[in-house]
PDB file of C-alpha atoms and ligand atoms in Angstrom:
ATOM      1  CA  UNK A   1       0.000   0.000   0.000  1.00 65.00           C
ATOM      2  CA  UNK A   2       1.192   3.550  -0.742  1.00 74.00           C
ATOM      3  CA  UNK A   3       2.473   5.653   2.157  1.00 94.00           C
ATOM      4  CA  UNK A   4       0.120   8.287   3.440  1.00 97.00           C
ATOM      5  CA  UNK A   5       1.230  11.550   5.025  1.00 98.00           C
ATOM      6  CA  UNK A   6      -1.137  13.742   6.984  1.00 98.00           C
ATOM      7  CA  UNK A   7      -0.333  17.438   6.583  1.00 98.00           C
ATOM      8  CA  UNK A   8      -1.478  19.759   9.326  1.00 98.00           C
ATOM      9  CA  UNK A   9      -1.052  23.503   8.817  1.00 98.00           C
ATOM     10  CA  UNK A  10      -1.942  26.135  11.393  1.00 98.00           C
ATOM     11  CA  UNK A  11      -0.809  29.198  13.275  1.00 98.00           C
ATOM     12  CA  UNK A  12      -0.275  27.265  16.524  1.00 98.00           C
ATOM     13  CA  UNK A  13      -0.368  30.446  18.598  1.00 98.00           C
ATOM     14  CA  UNK A  14      -0.072  28.640  20.978  1.00 98.00           C
ATOM     15  CA  UNK A  15      -0.393  24.925  20.137  1.00 98.00           C
ATOM     16  CA  UNK A  16      -3.150  23.442  22.304  1.00 98.00           C
ATOM     17  CA  UNK A  17      -4.582  20.033  23.223  1.00 97.00           C
ATOM     18  CA  UNK A  18      -6.689  19.666  20.081  1.00 98.00           C
ATOM     19  CA  UNK A  19      -3.671  20.416  17.875  1.00 98.00           C
ATOM     20  CA  UNK A  20      -1.739  17.597  19.523  1.00 98.00           C
ATOM     21  CA  UNK A  21      -4.331  14.905  20.217  1.00 98.00           C
ATOM     22  CA  UNK A  22      -6.675  14.995  17.224  1.00 98.00           C
ATOM     23  CA  UNK A  23      -4.140  14.622  14.376  1.00 98.00           C
ATOM     24  CA  UNK A  24      -2.761  11.435  15.972  1.00 98.00           C
ATOM     25  CA  UNK A  25      -6.254   9.920  16.121  1.00 98.00           C
ATOM     26  CA  UNK A  26      -7.034  10.940  12.557  1.00 98.00           C
ATOM     27  CA  UNK A  27      -3.710   9.549  11.308  1.00 98.00           C
ATOM     28  CA  UNK A  28      -4.518   6.255  13.005  1.00 97.00           C
ATOM     29  CA  UNK A  29      -7.998   6.111  11.451  1.00 98.00           C
ATOM     30  CA  UNK A  30      -6.727   6.961   7.965  1.00 98.00           C
ATOM     31  CA  UNK A  31      -3.660   4.738   8.204  1.00 97.00           C
ATOM     32  CA  UNK A  32      -1.257   7.651   7.680  1.00 97.00           C
ATOM     33  CA  UNK A  33       2.384   6.843   8.457  1.00 96.00           C
ATOM     34  CA  UNK A  34       3.508  10.357   9.249  1.00 97.00           C
ATOM     35  CA  UNK A  35       2.059  13.649  10.464  1.00 98.00           C
ATOM     36  CA  UNK A  36       3.697  16.795   9.147  1.00 98.00           C
ATOM     37  CA  UNK A  37       2.897  19.924  11.142  1.00 98.00           C
ATOM     38  CA  UNK A  38       3.417  23.137   9.193  1.00 98.00           C
ATOM     39  CA  UNK A  39       3.318  26.395  11.153  1.00 98.00           C
ATOM     40  CA  UNK A  40       2.319  29.314   8.916  1.00 98.00           C
ATOM     41  CA  UNK A  41       4.385  32.486   8.660  1.00 97.00           C
ATOM     42  CA  UNK A  42       1.243  34.569   8.117  1.00 95.00           C
ATOM     43  CA  UNK A  43      -2.175  32.958   7.700  1.00 94.00           C
ATOM     44  CA  UNK A  44      -3.834  34.591   4.644  1.00 94.00           C
ATOM     45  CA  UNK A  45      -7.180  34.712   6.473  1.00 91.00           C
ATOM     46  CA  UNK A  46      -5.723  36.239   9.647  1.00 85.00           C
ATOM     47  CA  UNK A  47      -3.583  38.987   8.116  1.00 82.00           C
ATOM     48  CA  UNK A  48      -5.038  41.738  10.326  1.00 80.00           C
ATOM     49  CA  UNK A  49      -3.943  39.935  13.455  1.00 83.00           C
ATOM     50  CA  UNK A  50      -0.144  39.374  13.447  1.00 89.00           C
ATOM     51  CA  UNK A  51       0.827  36.157  15.220  1.00 95.00           C
ATOM     52  CA  UNK A  52       3.420  35.673  17.961  1.00 97.00           C
ATOM     53  CA  UNK A  53       7.008  35.531  16.638  1.00 97.00           C
ATOM     54  CA  UNK A  54       7.632  32.447  14.534  1.00 98.00           C
ATOM     55  CA  UNK A  55      10.594  31.445  16.708  1.00 98.00           C
ATOM     56  CA  UNK A  56       8.326  31.114  19.766  1.00 98.00           C
ATOM     57  CA  UNK A  57       5.488  29.345  17.928  1.00 98.00           C
ATOM     58  CA  UNK A  58       7.977  26.861  16.493  1.00 98.00           C
ATOM     59  CA  UNK A  59       9.602  26.229  19.874  1.00 98.00           C
ATOM     60  CA  UNK A  60       6.190  25.707  21.535  1.00 98.00           C
ATOM     61  CA  UNK A  61       5.050  23.350  18.793  1.00 98.00           C
ATOM     62  CA  UNK A  62       8.225  21.267  19.083  1.00 98.00           C
ATOM     63  CA  UNK A  63       7.741  21.093  22.857  1.00 98.00           C
ATOM     64  CA  UNK A  64       4.087  20.073  22.523  1.00 98.00           C
ATOM     65  CA  UNK A  65       4.999  17.292  20.078  1.00 98.00           C
ATOM     66  CA  UNK A  66       8.174  16.088  21.819  1.00 97.00           C
ATOM     67  CA  UNK A  67       6.711  12.695  22.733  1.00 96.00           C
ATOM     68  CA  UNK A  68       4.666  12.081  19.596  1.00 96.00           C
ATOM     69  CA  UNK A  69       5.944   9.330  17.321  1.00 95.00           C
ATOM     70  CA  UNK A  70       5.835   9.607  13.526  1.00 96.00           C
ATOM     71  CA  UNK A  71       5.404  13.361  13.821  1.00 98.00           C
ATOM     72  CA  UNK A  72       7.604  16.025  12.239  1.00 97.00           C
ATOM     73  CA  UNK A  73       7.495  19.810  12.158  1.00 98.00           C
ATOM     74  CA  UNK A  74       8.256  21.388   8.791  1.00 98.00           C
ATOM     75  CA  UNK A  75       9.567  24.954   8.609  1.00 98.00           C
ATOM     76  CA  UNK A  76       8.777  25.270   4.911  1.00 98.00           C
ATOM     77  CA  UNK A  77       6.280  28.132   5.364  1.00 98.00           C
ATOM     78  CA  UNK A  78       8.373  29.939   7.981  1.00 98.00           C
ATOM     79  CA  UNK A  79      11.403  29.808   5.693  1.00 98.00           C
ATOM     80  CA  UNK A  80       9.381  30.999   2.698  1.00 97.00           C
ATOM     81  CA  UNK A  81       8.087  33.916   4.790  1.00 96.00           C
ATOM     82  CA  UNK A  82       5.338  36.317   3.765  1.00 95.00           C
ATOM     83  CA  UNK A  83       1.757  35.133   3.426  1.00 96.00           C
ATOM     84  CA  UNK A  84       1.571  31.344   3.654  1.00 97.00           C
ATOM     85  CA  UNK A  85      -0.594  30.070   0.838  1.00 98.00           C
ATOM     86  CA  UNK A  86      -1.208  26.368   1.297  1.00 98.00           C
ATOM     87  CA  UNK A  87      -1.282  25.744  -2.444  1.00 98.00           C
ATOM     88  CA  UNK A  88       2.399  26.786  -2.668  1.00 98.00           C
ATOM     89  CA  UNK A  89       3.297  24.508   0.237  1.00 98.00           C
ATOM     90  CA  UNK A  90       1.455  21.611  -1.336  1.00 98.00           C
ATOM     91  CA  UNK A  91       3.269  22.024  -4.663  1.00 97.00           C
ATOM     92  CA  UNK A  92       6.610  21.854  -2.809  1.00 97.00           C
ATOM     93  CA  UNK A  93       5.568  18.837  -0.753  1.00 97.00           C
ATOM     94  CA  UNK A  94       4.276  16.986  -3.811  1.00 96.00           C
ATOM     95  CA  UNK A  95       7.568  17.393  -5.610  1.00 95.00           C
ATOM     96  CA  UNK A  96       9.518  16.398  -2.475  1.00 95.00           C
ATOM     97  CA  UNK A  97       7.608  13.198  -1.713  1.00 93.00           C
ATOM     98  CA  UNK A  98       6.874  12.040  -5.268  1.00 89.00           C
ATOM     99  CA  UNK A  99       3.799  10.282  -6.568  1.00 87.00           C
ATOM    100  CA  UNK A 100       4.064   7.160  -4.383  1.00 91.00           C
ATOM    101  CA  UNK A 101       2.884   9.028  -1.294  1.00 95.00           C
ATOM    102  CA  UNK A 102      -0.732   9.952  -0.752  1.00 96.00           C
ATOM    103  CA  UNK A 103      -1.143  13.358   0.888  1.00 97.00           C
ATOM    104  CA  UNK A 104      -4.099  14.191   3.111  1.00 98.00           C
ATOM    105  CA  UNK A 105      -4.460  17.622   4.681  1.00 98.00           C
ATOM    106  CA  UNK A 106      -6.146  18.102   7.998  1.00 98.00           C
ATOM    107  CA  UNK A 107      -8.441  21.029   8.745  1.00 98.00           C
ATOM    108  CA  UNK A 108     -11.052  21.896  11.348  1.00 98.00           C
ATOM    109  CA  UNK A 109     -14.716  22.317  10.467  1.00 97.00           C
ATOM    110  CA  UNK A 110     -14.377  26.117  10.668  1.00 95.00           C
ATOM    111  CA  UNK A 111     -11.701  26.038   7.952  1.00 95.00           C
ATOM    112  CA  UNK A 112     -13.662  23.557   5.845  1.00 96.00           C
ATOM    113  CA  UNK A 113     -16.562  26.015   5.764  1.00 95.00           C
ATOM    114  CA  UNK A 114     -14.196  28.776   4.635  1.00 94.00           C
ATOM    115  CA  UNK A 115     -12.344  26.600   2.145  1.00 96.00           C
ATOM    116  CA  UNK A 116     -13.732  28.511  -0.862  1.00 94.00           C
ATOM    117  CA  UNK A 117     -11.692  31.515   0.347  1.00 95.00           C
ATOM    118  CA  UNK A 118      -8.400  29.610   0.196  1.00 97.00           C
ATOM    119  CA  UNK A 119      -6.196  30.570  -2.755  1.00 98.00           C
ATOM    120  CA  UNK A 120      -6.528  28.053  -5.627  1.00 98.00           C
ATOM    121  CA  UNK A 121      -8.898  25.831  -3.640  1.00 97.00           C
ATOM    122  CA  UNK A 122      -9.625  23.670  -6.720  1.00 97.00           C
ATOM    123  CA  UNK A 123      -5.928  23.079  -7.336  1.00 98.00           C
ATOM    124  CA  UNK A 124      -5.454  22.085  -3.682  1.00 98.00           C
ATOM    125  CA  UNK A 125      -8.206  19.462  -4.014  1.00 98.00           C
ATOM    126  CA  UNK A 126      -6.574  18.154  -7.193  1.00 97.00           C
ATOM    127  CA  UNK A 127      -3.311  17.556  -5.310  1.00 97.00           C
ATOM    128  CA  UNK A 128      -4.559  16.257  -1.959  1.00 97.00           C
ATOM    129  CA  UNK A 129      -7.710  15.121  -0.188  1.00 98.00           C
ATOM    130  CA  UNK A 130      -8.903  16.925   2.926  1.00 98.00           C
ATOM    131  CA  UNK A 131      -9.473  15.235   6.274  1.00 98.00           C
ATOM    132  CA  UNK A 132     -11.885  17.249   8.385  1.00 98.00           C
ATOM    133  CA  UNK A 133     -12.130  17.378  12.188  1.00 98.00           C
ATOM    134  CA  UNK A 134     -15.415  18.472  13.650  1.00 97.00           C
ATOM    135  CA  UNK A 135     -15.005  21.295  16.089  1.00 95.00           C
ATOM    136  CA  UNK A 136     -17.452  22.776  18.587  1.00 94.00           C
ATOM    137  CA  UNK A 137     -19.964  24.334  18.154  1.00 94.00           C
ATOM    138  CA  UNK A 138     -20.416  22.121  15.080  1.00 96.00           C
ATOM    139  CA  UNK A 139     -22.067  18.731  15.294  1.00 95.00           C
ATOM    140  CA  UNK A 140     -22.416  16.320  12.371  1.00 96.00           C
ATOM    141  CA  UNK A 141     -25.912  17.599  11.681  1.00 97.00           C
ATOM    142  CA  UNK A 142     -25.227  21.332  12.005  1.00 97.00           C
ATOM    143  CA  UNK A 143     -21.980  21.071  10.014  1.00 98.00           C
ATOM    144  CA  UNK A 144     -23.745  19.246   7.202  1.00 98.00           C
ATOM    145  CA  UNK A 145     -26.562  21.801   7.201  1.00 98.00           C
ATOM    146  CA  UNK A 146     -24.063  24.679   7.054  1.00 97.00           C
ATOM    147  CA  UNK A 147     -22.194  23.041   4.161  1.00 97.00           C
ATOM    148  CA  UNK A 148     -25.417  22.381   2.265  1.00 97.00           C
ATOM    149  CA  UNK A 149     -26.661  25.931   2.885  1.00 96.00           C
ATOM    150  CA  UNK A 150     -23.414  27.465   1.644  1.00 93.00           C
ATOM    151  CA  UNK A 151     -22.433  25.101  -1.166  1.00 92.00           C
ATOM    152  CA  UNK A 152     -25.348  22.770  -1.954  1.00 95.00           C
ATOM    153  CA  UNK A 153     -26.154  19.133  -1.183  1.00 97.00           C
ATOM    154  CA  UNK A 154     -23.480  17.545  -3.384  1.00 97.00           C
ATOM    155  CA  UNK A 155     -20.671  19.540  -1.791  1.00 95.00           C
ATOM    156  CA  UNK A 156     -22.096  18.766   1.656  1.00 97.00           C
ATOM    157  CA  UNK A 157     -21.993  15.030   0.861  1.00 98.00           C
ATOM    158  CA  UNK A 158     -18.439  15.329  -0.417  1.00 97.00           C
ATOM    159  CA  UNK A 159     -17.155  17.165   2.678  1.00 98.00           C
ATOM    160  CA  UNK A 160     -19.033  14.906   5.079  1.00 98.00           C
ATOM    161  CA  UNK A 161     -17.309  11.915   3.472  1.00 98.00           C
ATOM    162  CA  UNK A 162     -13.970  13.581   4.247  1.00 98.00           C
ATOM    163  CA  UNK A 163     -14.915  14.158   7.892  1.00 98.00           C
ATOM    164  CA  UNK A 164     -13.086  11.781  10.205  1.00 98.00           C
ATOM    165  CA  UNK A 165     -14.798  10.603  13.413  1.00 96.00           C
ATOM    166  CA  UNK A 166     -12.920  11.915  16.443  1.00 96.00           C
ATOM    167  CA  UNK A 167     -13.815  13.324  19.846  1.00 97.00           C
ATOM    168  CA  UNK A 168     -14.855  16.968  20.000  1.00 97.00           C
ATOM    169  CA  UNK A 169     -12.331  19.093  21.883  1.00 97.00           C
ATOM    170  CA  UNK A 170     -13.663  22.481  22.800  1.00 96.00           C
ATOM    171  CA  UNK A 171     -10.554  24.662  22.748  1.00 97.00           C
ATOM    172  CA  UNK A 172      -9.237  27.429  20.543  1.00 97.00           C
ATOM    173  CA  UNK A 173      -5.994  29.376  20.593  1.00 97.00           C
ATOM    174  CA  UNK A 174      -8.009  32.606  20.778  1.00 96.00           C
ATOM    175  CA  UNK A 175      -9.733  31.469  23.969  1.00 96.00           C
ATOM    176  CA  UNK A 176      -6.423  30.278  25.385  1.00 96.00           C
ATOM    177  CA  UNK A 177      -4.718  33.631  24.730  1.00 96.00           C
ATOM    178  CA  UNK A 178      -7.644  35.452  26.353  1.00 95.00           C
ATOM    179  CA  UNK A 179      -7.518  33.187  29.399  1.00 96.00           C
ATOM    180  CA  UNK A 180      -3.761  33.566  29.749  1.00 94.00           C
ATOM    181  CA  UNK A 181      -4.075  37.364  29.634  1.00 94.00           C
ATOM    182  CA  UNK A 182      -6.838  37.234  32.235  1.00 94.00           C
ATOM    183  CA  UNK A 183      -4.770  34.983  34.498  1.00 92.00           C
ATOM    184  CA  UNK A 184      -7.249  32.103  34.148  1.00 93.00           C
ATOM    185  CA  UNK A 185      -6.592  28.377  34.389  1.00 94.00           C
ATOM    186  CA  UNK A 186      -5.329  26.851  31.137  1.00 94.00           C
ATOM    187  CA  UNK A 187      -4.041  23.543  32.495  1.00 93.00           C
ATOM    188  CA  UNK A 188      -6.741  21.533  30.703  1.00 94.00           C
ATOM    189  CA  UNK A 189      -5.885  23.014  27.329  1.00 95.00           C
ATOM    190  CA  UNK A 190      -2.131  23.310  27.297  1.00 96.00           C
ATOM    191  CA  UNK A 191       0.850  20.997  27.677  1.00 97.00           C
ATOM    192  CA  UNK A 192       2.670  21.879  30.940  1.00 96.00           C
ATOM    193  CA  UNK A 193       5.971  22.319  29.092  1.00 97.00           C
ATOM    194  CA  UNK A 194       4.327  24.784  26.703  1.00 98.00           C
ATOM    195  CA  UNK A 195       2.757  26.618  29.657  1.00 96.00           C
ATOM    196  CA  UNK A 196       6.219  26.862  31.285  1.00 97.00           C
ATOM    197  CA  UNK A 197       7.701  28.185  28.004  1.00 97.00           C
ATOM    198  CA  UNK A 198       4.986  30.857  27.834  1.00 97.00           C
ATOM    199  CA  UNK A 199       5.751  31.978  31.384  1.00 95.00           C
ATOM    200  CA  UNK A 200       9.512  31.934  30.865  1.00 97.00           C
ATOM    201  CA  UNK A 201       9.262  34.119  27.748  1.00 97.00           C
ATOM    202  CA  UNK A 202       6.492  36.398  28.959  1.00 96.00           C
ATOM    203  CA  UNK A 203       4.184  35.582  26.041  1.00 97.00           C
ATOM    204  CA  UNK A 204       0.507  36.523  25.877  1.00 95.00           C
ATOM    205  CA  UNK A 205       0.846  39.234  28.472  1.00 86.00           C
ATOM    206  CA  UNK A 206       2.274  36.956  31.157  1.00 74.00           C
TER     207      UNK A 206
HETATM  208  P1  ATP B   1      -7.326  30.746  16.613  1.00 62.18           P
HETATM  209  O1  ATP B   1      -8.306  30.619  17.731  1.00 62.18           O
HETATM  210  O2  ATP B   1      -6.183  31.696  16.900  1.00 62.18           O
HETATM  211  O3  ATP B   1      -7.989  31.020  15.276  1.00 62.18           O
HETATM  212  P2  ATP B   1      -7.050  27.841  16.354  1.00 62.18           P
HETATM  213  O4  ATP B   1      -7.312  27.306  17.707  1.00 62.18           O
HETATM  214  O5  ATP B   1      -8.125  27.720  15.324  1.00 62.18           O
HETATM  215  O6  ATP B   1      -6.559  29.356  16.461  1.00 62.18           O
HETATM  216  P3  ATP B   1      -5.029  27.206  14.396  1.00 62.18           P
HETATM  217  O7  ATP B   1      -3.571  27.077  14.614  1.00 62.18           O
HETATM  218  O8  ATP B   1      -5.494  28.355  13.610  1.00 62.18           O
HETATM  219  O9  ATP B   1      -5.728  27.187  15.864  1.00 62.18           O
HETATM  220  O10 ATP B   1      -5.646  25.852  13.837  1.00 62.18           O
HETATM  221  C1  ATP B   1      -5.009  25.000  12.922  1.00 62.18           C
HETATM  222  C2  ATP B   1      -6.032  24.009  12.429  1.00 62.18           C
HETATM  223  O11 ATP B   1      -6.536  23.251  13.534  1.00 62.18           O
HETATM  224  C3  ATP B   1      -7.263  24.647  11.748  1.00 62.18           C
HETATM  225  O12 ATP B   1      -7.627  23.850  10.626  1.00 62.18           O
HETATM  226  C4  ATP B   1      -8.326  24.573  12.826  1.00 62.18           C
HETATM  227  O13 ATP B   1      -9.635  24.491  12.279  1.00 62.18           O
HETATM  228  C5  ATP B   1      -7.951  23.279  13.542  1.00 62.18           C
HETATM  229  N1  ATP B   1      -8.385  23.280  14.946  1.00 62.18           N
HETATM  230  C6  ATP B   1      -7.978  24.120  15.912  1.00 62.18           C
HETATM  231  N2  ATP B   1      -8.581  23.837  17.079  1.00 62.18           N
HETATM  232  C7  ATP B   1      -9.395  22.779  16.854  1.00 62.18           C
HETATM  233  C8  ATP B   1     -10.312  22.029  17.677  1.00 62.18           C
HETATM  234  N3  ATP B   1     -10.517  22.329  18.941  1.00 62.18           N
HETATM  235  N4  ATP B   1     -10.962  20.990  17.086  1.00 62.18           N
HETATM  236  C9  ATP B   1     -10.772  20.691  15.776  1.00 62.18           C
HETATM  237  N5  ATP B   1      -9.928  21.386  14.948  1.00 62.18           N
HETATM  238  C10 ATP B   1      -9.263  22.407  15.474  1.00 62.18           C
END
């Protein structure tokens, strides 16, 4: 059987529990041999909100993944700099891995609903197949209804078929940053080593 790599792009500002736990479960379900995390330099859909320095996001991601087997962090988008268009990343990965490797790319339900805004969305789907993680507040039924409302029944069927069963984890980096700034408890959402890194470097207003 051909190898399968699961590509997981994000801002990881900071990397939280869902970023670490869900990809491993999805990789297991899909039979993917490797998970490639790709932190973005600048997310095209979050340009108005500059992320934490790449050096810190990369260090936190490496810490969060330190005990995860078959997992690598790629700096391809950080090295390229500028706005990180996934289509460019995918072209590079395809030529690096060759045609014997199947590429799946992992996105949350929120991103799946916005997928039409991604640059060259059709080209991305030609090169790789999505794997979608449901994310609160979405349930199977409400996600399907939102897809059908926005893109029609056929597209809803297609995206639902790409949705991989996994537990719902109700956490977002936005909520985490807000809680950190407010001095709230983040122990349920964050790896202790990442929390220590945040404190040591005074990130997110700490
Ligand atoms: P922010 O709140 O700053 O927008 P985020 O928590 O969505 O950040 P990202 O780094 O932007 O984190 O997410 C990377 C990918 O992980 C996206 O495809 C996103 O949909 C997905 N994702 C993030 N959190 C979850 C979650 N709790 N459940 C499922 N998918 C998630």
